[in-house]
CSV table of C-alpha atoms and ligand atoms in Angstrom, one decimal:
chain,number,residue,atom,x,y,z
A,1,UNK,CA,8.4,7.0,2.9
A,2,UNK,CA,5.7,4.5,4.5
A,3,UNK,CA,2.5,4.8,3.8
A,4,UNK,CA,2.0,4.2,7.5
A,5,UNK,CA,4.3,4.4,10.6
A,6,UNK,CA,3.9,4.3,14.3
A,7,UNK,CA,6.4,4.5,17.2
A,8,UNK,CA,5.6,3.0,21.0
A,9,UNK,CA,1.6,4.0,20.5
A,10,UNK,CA,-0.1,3.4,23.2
A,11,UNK,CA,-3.8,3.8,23.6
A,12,UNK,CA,-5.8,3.6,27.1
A,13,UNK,CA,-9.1,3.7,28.3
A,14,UNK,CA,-10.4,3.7,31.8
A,15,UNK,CA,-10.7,-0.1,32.1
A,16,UNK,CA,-8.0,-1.4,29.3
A,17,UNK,CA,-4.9,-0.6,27.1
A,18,UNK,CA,-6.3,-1.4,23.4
A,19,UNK,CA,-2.4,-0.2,22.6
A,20,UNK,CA,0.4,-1.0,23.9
A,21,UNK,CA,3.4,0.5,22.6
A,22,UNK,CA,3.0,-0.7,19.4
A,23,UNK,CA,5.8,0.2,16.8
A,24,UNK,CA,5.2,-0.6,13.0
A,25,UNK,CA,5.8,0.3,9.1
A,26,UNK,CA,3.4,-0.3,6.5
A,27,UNK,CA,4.6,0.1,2.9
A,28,UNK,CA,2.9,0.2,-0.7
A,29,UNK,CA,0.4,-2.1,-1.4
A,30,UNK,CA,-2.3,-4.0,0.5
A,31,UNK,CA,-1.7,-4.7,4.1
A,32,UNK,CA,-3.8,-6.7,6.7
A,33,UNK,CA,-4.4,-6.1,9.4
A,34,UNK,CA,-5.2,-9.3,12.0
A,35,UNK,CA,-6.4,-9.9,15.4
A,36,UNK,CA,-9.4,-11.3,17.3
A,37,UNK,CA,-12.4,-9.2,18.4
A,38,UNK,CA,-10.7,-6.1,21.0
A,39,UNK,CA,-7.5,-6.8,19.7
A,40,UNK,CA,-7.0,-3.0,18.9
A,41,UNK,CA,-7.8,-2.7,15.6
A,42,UNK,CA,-10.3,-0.6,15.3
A,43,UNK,CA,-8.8,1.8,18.1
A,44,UNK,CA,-5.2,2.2,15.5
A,45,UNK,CA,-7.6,3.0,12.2
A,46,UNK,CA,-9.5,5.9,14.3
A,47,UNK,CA,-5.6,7.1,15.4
A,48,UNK,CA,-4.7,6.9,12.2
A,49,UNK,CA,-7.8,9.1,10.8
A,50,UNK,CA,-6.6,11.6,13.9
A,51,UNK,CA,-9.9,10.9,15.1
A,52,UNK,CA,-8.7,9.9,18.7
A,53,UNK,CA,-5.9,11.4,20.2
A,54,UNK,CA,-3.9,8.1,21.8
A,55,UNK,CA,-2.0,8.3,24.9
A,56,UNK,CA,1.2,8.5,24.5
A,57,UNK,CA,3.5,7.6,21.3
A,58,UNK,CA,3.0,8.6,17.6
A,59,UNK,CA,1.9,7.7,14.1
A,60,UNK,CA,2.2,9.3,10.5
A,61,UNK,CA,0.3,8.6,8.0
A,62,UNK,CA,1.9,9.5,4.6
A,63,UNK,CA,3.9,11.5,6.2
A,64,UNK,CA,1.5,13.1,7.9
A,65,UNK,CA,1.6,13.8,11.7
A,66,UNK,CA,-1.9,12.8,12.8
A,67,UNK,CA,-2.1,14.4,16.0
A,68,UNK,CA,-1.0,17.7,14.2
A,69,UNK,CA,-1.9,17.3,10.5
A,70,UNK,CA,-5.1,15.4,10.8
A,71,UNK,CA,-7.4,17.7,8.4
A,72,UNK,CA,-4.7,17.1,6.3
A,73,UNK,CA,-4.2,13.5,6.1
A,74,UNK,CA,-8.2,12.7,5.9
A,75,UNK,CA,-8.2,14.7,2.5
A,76,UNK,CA,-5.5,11.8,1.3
A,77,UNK,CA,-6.7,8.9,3.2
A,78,UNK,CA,-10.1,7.1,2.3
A,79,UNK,CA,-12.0,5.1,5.5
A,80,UNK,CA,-14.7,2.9,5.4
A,81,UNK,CA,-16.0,2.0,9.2
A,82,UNK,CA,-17.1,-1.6,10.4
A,83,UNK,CA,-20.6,-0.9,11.7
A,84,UNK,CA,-23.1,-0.2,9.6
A,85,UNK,CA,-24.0,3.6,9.3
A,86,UNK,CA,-25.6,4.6,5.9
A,87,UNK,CA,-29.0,6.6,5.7
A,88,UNK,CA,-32.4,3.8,4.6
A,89,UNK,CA,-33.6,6.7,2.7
A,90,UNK,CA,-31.2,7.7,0.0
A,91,UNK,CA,-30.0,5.9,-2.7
A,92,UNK,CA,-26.0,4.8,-3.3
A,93,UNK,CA,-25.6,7.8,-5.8
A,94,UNK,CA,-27.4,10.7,-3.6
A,95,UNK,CA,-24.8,9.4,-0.7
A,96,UNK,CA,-21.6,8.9,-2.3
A,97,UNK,CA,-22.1,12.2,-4.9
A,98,UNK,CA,-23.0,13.9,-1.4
A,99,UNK,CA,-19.2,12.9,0.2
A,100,UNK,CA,-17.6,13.8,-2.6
A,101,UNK,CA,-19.2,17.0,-2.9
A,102,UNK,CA,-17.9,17.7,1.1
A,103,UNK,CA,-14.7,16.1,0.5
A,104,UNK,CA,-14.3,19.3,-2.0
A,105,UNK,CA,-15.3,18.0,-5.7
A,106,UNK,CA,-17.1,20.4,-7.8
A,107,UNK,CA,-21.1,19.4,-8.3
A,108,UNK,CA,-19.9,17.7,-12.1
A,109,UNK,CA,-16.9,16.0,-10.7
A,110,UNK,CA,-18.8,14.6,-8.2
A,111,UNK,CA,-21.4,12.8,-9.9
A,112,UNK,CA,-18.4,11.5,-12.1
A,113,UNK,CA,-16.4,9.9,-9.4
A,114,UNK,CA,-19.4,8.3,-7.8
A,115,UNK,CA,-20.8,6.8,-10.8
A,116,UNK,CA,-17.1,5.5,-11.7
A,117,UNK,CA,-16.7,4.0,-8.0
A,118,UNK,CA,-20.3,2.6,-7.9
A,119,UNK,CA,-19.8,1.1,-11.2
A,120,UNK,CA,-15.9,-0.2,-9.8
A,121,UNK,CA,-17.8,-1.5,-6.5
A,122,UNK,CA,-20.5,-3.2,-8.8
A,123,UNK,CA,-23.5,-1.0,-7.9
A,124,UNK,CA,-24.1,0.6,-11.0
A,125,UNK,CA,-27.2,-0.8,-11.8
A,126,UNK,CA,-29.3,-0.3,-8.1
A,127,UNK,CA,-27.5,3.0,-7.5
A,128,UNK,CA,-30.9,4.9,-7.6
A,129,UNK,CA,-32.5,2.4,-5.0
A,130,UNK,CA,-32.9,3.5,-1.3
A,131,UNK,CA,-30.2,2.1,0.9
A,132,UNK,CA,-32.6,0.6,3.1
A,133,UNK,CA,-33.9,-2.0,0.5
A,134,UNK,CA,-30.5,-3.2,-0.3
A,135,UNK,CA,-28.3,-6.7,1.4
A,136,UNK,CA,-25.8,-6.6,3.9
A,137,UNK,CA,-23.1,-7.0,0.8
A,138,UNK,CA,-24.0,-4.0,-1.2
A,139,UNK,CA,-24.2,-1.9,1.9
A,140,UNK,CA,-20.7,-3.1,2.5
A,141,UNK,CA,-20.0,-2.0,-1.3
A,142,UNK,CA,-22.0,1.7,-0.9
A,143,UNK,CA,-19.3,1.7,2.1
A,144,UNK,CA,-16.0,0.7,0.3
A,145,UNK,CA,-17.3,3.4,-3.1
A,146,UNK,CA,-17.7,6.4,-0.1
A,147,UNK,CA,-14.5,5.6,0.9
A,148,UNK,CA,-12.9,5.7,-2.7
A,149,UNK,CA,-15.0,8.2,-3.8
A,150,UNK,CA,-12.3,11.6,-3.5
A,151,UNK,CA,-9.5,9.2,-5.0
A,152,UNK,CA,-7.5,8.9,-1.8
A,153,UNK,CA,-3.7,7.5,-1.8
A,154,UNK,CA,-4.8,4.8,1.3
A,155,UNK,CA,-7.9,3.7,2.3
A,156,UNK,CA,-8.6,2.2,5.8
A,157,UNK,CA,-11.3,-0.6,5.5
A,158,UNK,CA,-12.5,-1.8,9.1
A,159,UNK,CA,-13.6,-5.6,8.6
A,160,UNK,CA,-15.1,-4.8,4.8
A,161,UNK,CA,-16.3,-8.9,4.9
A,162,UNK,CA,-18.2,-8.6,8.3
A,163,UNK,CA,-21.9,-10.3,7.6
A,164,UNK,CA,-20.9,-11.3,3.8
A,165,UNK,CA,-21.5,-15.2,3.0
A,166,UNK,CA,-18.6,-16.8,1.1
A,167,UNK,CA,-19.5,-15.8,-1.7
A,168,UNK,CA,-19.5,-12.0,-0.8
A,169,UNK,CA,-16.6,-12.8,1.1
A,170,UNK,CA,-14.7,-13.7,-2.1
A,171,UNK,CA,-16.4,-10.8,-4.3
A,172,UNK,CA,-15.4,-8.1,-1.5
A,173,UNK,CA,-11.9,-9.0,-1.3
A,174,UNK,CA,-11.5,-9.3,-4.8
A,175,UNK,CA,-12.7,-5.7,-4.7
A,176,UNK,CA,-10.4,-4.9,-1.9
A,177,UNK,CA,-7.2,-6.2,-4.2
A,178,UNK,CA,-7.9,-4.2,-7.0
A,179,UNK,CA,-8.0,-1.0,-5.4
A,180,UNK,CA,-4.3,-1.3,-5.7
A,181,UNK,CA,-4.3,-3.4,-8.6
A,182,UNK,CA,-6.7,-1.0,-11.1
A,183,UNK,CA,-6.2,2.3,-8.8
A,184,UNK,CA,-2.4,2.5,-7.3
A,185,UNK,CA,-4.2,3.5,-3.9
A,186,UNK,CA,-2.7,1.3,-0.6
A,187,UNK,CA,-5.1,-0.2,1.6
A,188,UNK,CA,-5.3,-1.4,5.2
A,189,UNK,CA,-7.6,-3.7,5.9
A,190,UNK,CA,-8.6,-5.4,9.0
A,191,UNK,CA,-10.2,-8.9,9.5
A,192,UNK,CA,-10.1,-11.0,12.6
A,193,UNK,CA,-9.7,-14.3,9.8
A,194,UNK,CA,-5.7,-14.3,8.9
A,195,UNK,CA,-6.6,-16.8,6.7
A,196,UNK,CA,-9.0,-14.8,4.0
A,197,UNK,CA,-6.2,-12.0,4.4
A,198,UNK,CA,-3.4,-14.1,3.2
A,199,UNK,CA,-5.0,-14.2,0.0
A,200,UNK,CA,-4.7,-10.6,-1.1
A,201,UNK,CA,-2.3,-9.1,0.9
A,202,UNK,CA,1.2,-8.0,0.2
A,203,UNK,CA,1.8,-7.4,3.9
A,204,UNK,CA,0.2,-8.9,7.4
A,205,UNK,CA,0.5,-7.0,10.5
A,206,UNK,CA,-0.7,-9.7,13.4
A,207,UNK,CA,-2.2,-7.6,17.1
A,208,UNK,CA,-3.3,-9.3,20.1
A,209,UNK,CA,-3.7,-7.2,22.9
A,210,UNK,CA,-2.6,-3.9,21.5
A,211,UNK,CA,0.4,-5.1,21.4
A,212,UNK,CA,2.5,-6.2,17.8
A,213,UNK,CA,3.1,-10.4,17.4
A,214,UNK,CA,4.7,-9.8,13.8
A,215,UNK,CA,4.2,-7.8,11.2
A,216,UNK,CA,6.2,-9.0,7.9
A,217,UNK,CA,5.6,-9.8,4.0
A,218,UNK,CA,3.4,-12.3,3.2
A,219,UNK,CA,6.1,-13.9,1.6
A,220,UNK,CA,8.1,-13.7,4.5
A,221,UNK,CA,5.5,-15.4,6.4
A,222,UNK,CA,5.6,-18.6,4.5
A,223,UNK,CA,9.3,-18.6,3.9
A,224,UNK,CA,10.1,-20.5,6.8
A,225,UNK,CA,7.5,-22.9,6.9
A,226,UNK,CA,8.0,-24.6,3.5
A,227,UNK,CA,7.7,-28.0,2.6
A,228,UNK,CA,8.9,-30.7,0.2
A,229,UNK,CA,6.8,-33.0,-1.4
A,230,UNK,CA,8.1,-36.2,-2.0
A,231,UNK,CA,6.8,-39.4,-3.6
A,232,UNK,CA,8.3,-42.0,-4.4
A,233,UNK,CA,8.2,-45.0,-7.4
A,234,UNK,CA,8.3,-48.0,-4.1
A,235,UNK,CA,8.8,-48.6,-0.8
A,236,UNK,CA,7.0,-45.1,0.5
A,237,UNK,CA,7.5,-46.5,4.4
A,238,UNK,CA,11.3,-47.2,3.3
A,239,UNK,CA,12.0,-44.0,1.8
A,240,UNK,CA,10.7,-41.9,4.6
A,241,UNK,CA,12.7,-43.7,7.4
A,242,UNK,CA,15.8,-43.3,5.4
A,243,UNK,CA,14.7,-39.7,5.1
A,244,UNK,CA,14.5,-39.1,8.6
A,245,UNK,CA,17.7,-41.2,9.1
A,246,UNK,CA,19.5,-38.8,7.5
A,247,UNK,CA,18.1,-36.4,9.9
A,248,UNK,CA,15.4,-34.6,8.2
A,249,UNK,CA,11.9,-34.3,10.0
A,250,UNK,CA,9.3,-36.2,7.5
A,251,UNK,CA,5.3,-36.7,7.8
A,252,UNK,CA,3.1,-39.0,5.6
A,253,UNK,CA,0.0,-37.8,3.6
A,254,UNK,CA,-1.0,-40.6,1.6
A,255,UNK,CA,1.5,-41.5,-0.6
A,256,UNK,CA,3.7,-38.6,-0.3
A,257,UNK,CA,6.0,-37.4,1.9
A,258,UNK,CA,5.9,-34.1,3.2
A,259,UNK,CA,9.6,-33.0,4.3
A,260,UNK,CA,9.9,-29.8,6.1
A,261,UNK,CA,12.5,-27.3,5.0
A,262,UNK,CA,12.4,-25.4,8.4
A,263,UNK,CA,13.4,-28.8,10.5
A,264,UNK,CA,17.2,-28.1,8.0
A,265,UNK,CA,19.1,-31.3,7.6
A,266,UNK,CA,20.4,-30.9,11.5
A,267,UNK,CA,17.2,-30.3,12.9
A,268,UNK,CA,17.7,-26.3,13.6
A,269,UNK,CA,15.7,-23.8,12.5
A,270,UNK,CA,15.7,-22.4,9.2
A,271,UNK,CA,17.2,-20.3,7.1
A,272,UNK,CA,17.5,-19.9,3.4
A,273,UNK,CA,20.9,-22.3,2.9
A,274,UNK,CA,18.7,-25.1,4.7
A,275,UNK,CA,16.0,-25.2,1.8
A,276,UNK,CA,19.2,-26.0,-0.3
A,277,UNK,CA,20.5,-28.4,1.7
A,278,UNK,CA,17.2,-30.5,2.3
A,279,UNK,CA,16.9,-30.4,-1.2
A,280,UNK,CA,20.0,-32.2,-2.0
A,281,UNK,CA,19.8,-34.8,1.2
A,282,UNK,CA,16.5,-35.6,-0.4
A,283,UNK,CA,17.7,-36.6,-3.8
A,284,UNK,CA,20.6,-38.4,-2.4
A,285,UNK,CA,18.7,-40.2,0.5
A,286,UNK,CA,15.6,-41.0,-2.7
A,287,UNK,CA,18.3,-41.8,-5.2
A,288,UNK,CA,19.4,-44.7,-3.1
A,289,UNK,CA,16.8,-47.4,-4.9
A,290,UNK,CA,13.4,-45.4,-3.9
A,291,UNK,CA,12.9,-44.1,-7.5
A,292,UNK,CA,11.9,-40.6,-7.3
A,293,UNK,CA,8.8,-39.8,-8.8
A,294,UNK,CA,7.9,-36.3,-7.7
A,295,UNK,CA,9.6,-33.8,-5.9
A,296,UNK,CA,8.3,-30.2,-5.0
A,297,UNK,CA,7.9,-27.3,-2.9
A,298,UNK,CA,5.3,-26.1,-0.8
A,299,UNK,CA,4.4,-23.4,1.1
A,300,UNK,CA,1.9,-23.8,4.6
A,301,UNK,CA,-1.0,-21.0,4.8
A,302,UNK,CA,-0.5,-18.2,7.3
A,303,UNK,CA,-3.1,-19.3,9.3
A,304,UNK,CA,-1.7,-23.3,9.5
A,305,UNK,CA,1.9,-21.8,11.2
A,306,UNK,CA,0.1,-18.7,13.0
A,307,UNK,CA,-3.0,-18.8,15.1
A,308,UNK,CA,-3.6,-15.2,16.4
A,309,UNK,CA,-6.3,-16.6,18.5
A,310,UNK,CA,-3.2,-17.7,21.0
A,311,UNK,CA,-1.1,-15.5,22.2
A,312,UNK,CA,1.9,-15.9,20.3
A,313,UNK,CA,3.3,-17.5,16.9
A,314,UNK,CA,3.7,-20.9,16.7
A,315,UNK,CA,5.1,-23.7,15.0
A,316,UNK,CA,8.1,-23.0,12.6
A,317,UNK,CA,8.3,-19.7,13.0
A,318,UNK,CA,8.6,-19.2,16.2
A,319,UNK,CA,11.8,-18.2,16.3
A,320,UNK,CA,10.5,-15.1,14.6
A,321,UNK,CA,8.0,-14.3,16.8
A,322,UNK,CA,6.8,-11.0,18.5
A,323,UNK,CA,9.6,-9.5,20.5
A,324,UNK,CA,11.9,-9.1,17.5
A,325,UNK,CA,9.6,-7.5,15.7
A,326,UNK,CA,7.5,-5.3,18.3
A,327,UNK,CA,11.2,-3.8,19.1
B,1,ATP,N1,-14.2,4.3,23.3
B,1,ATP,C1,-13.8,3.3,24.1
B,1,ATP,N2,-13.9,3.4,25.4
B,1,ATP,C2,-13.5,2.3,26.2
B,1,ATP,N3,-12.9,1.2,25.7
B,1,ATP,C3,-12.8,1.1,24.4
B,1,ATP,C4,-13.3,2.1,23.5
B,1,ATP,N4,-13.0,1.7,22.2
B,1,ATP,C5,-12.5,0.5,22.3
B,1,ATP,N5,-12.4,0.1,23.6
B,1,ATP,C6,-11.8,-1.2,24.1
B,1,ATP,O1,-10.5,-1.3,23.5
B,1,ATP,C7,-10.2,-2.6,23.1
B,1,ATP,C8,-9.8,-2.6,21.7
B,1,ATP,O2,-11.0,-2.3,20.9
B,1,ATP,P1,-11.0,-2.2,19.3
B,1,ATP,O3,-12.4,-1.8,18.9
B,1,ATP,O4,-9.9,-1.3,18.9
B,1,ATP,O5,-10.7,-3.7,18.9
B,1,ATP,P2,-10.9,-4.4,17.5
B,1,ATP,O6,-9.6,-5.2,17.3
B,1,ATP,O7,-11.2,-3.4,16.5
B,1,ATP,O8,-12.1,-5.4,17.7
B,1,ATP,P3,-13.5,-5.4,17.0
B,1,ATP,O9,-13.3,-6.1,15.7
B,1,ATP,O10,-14.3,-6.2,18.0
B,1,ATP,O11,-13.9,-4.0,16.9
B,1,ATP,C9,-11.4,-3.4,23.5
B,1,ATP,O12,-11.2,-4.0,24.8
B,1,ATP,C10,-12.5,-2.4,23.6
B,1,ATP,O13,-13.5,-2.8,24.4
């Protein structure tokens, strides 16, 4: 069963659709969730909570109907929002003991779990300080340990890296891997920055519009788009024109060769026989008195062969793009 499933939701408001007809599966794991500012992001994780009813369409989450089973699904499903929303005048522990007191945990268990997810989030030590004195980051983290707080089996984070510097960045999604790592519990987490996403998802789901430009495993994302890196023992110029004679597409960084796997030895589109074959026209065409000294694959980032900030996929995997998979 998915951890989260939607079919044709659509979402309007007076003045715009923030969904449009969007159809998806999310599976085990971590799972981003990417598009620019009013993309719809925000509007799926409140349909998913069963916090806003959309317009047409539906969703489960676990299995979970969440026009009909919302009560339900919230005791399952932990959700931590984007904006900030926590009381100055408590500290971490009175808060998080407090929502896991109302998400049903006896007084004793309470004050367990929210010391164990305090400590998890890294506030262990400040946990008795007012909320008011703390930085953006560990208000994130107060949000991310309310959210974990009645053990959930997914949690929704909304933009969990929003204000952080780099550094926070890096420490927050670090935390947001090892929710599933350490715990088992799946996460969706949204960002507007495919590229920080990449790093620690399993899974990308790509919105623009409301509506779905791809949604696929990280893994799959790259697949298409790989590279071979060549260099050469003489004649760098030499090898790469006899490289492209042979009808491969070939770019120059330096002193290596970068060969793409996706261009295929005819020029078409890839597909998995093609890494193969470029392979082999490589270490005939190199073997030919170039001398090969190096020879290895690569993989492009996400965010190099997909810009969500246009409209549609670009690149090499175009041919992948969002109608095959929004159908
Ligand atoms: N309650 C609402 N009433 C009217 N329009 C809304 C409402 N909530 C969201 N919208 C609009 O729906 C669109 C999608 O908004 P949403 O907040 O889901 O986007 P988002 O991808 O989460 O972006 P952001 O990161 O900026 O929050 C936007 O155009 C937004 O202005």
């Amino acid at each position: 069963m998915p951890v989260i499933a939607t079919q044709q939701l659509t979402k309007r408001y007076p003045r715009v659709t923030a969904l449009d007809g969007l159809s998806l599966e999310v599976g085990d794991g971590v799972t981003g969730l990417v598009g620019a500012n009013g993309a719809g992001k925000s509007t799926l994780i409140k349909i998913l909570l069963g916090l806003s009813d959309p317009t047409s369409g539906s969703a489960q989450v676990l299995g979970h109907d969440v026009r009909d089973d919302g009560a339900a699904l919230r005791s399952r499903v932990g959700y931590m929002p984007e904006h900030d929303c926590l009381p100055a005048d408590v500290s971490a522990t009175e808060l998080v003991v407090h929502l896991a007191r109302m998400s049903g945990l006896p007084t004793d268990a309470a004050r367990e779990r929210a010391a164990d997810t305090l400590r998890h989030v890294g506030l262990y030590e400040e946990r008795y300080r007012p909320i008011g004195g703390y930085s953006t980051g560990m208000k994130q983290r107060v949000k991310l340990a309310q959210a974990l707080v009645h053990d959930p089996d997914v949690v929704f984070l909304d933009e969990p890296t929003n204000g952080l510097d780099p550094t926070g960045r890096d420490e927050m999604l670090g935390l947001v891997r090892r929710i599933y790592d350490d715990f088992g519990i799946s996460v969706l987490v949204t960002s507007h920055l495919l590229g920080e996403l990449e790093r620690i998802c399993d899974q990308v789901v790509i919105v623009d519009g409301g509506v779905l430009l791809r949604s696929s495993t990280v893994a799959d994302f790259t697949r298409a788009s790989a590279q071979l890196a060549v260099e050469v023992a003489h004649d760098t110029a030499g090898a790469a024109a006899a490289l492209t004679a042979a009808g491969l597409r070939v770019s120059r960084e330096g002193e290596t060769l970068l060969v793409e796997i996706g261009a295929g030895v005819d020029g078409d589109d890839t597909d998995d026989t093609d890494a193969g074959a470029v392979h082999d026209t490589v270490r005939d065409v190199v073997a030919d008195g170039y001398g090969l000294v190096r020879l290895e694959s690569r993989r492009h980032h996400i965010a190099e062969v997909f810009d969500p900030t246009t409209t549609g996929p670009s690149g090499p995997t175009s041919d992948q793009g969002a109608t095959d998979d929004a159908a």
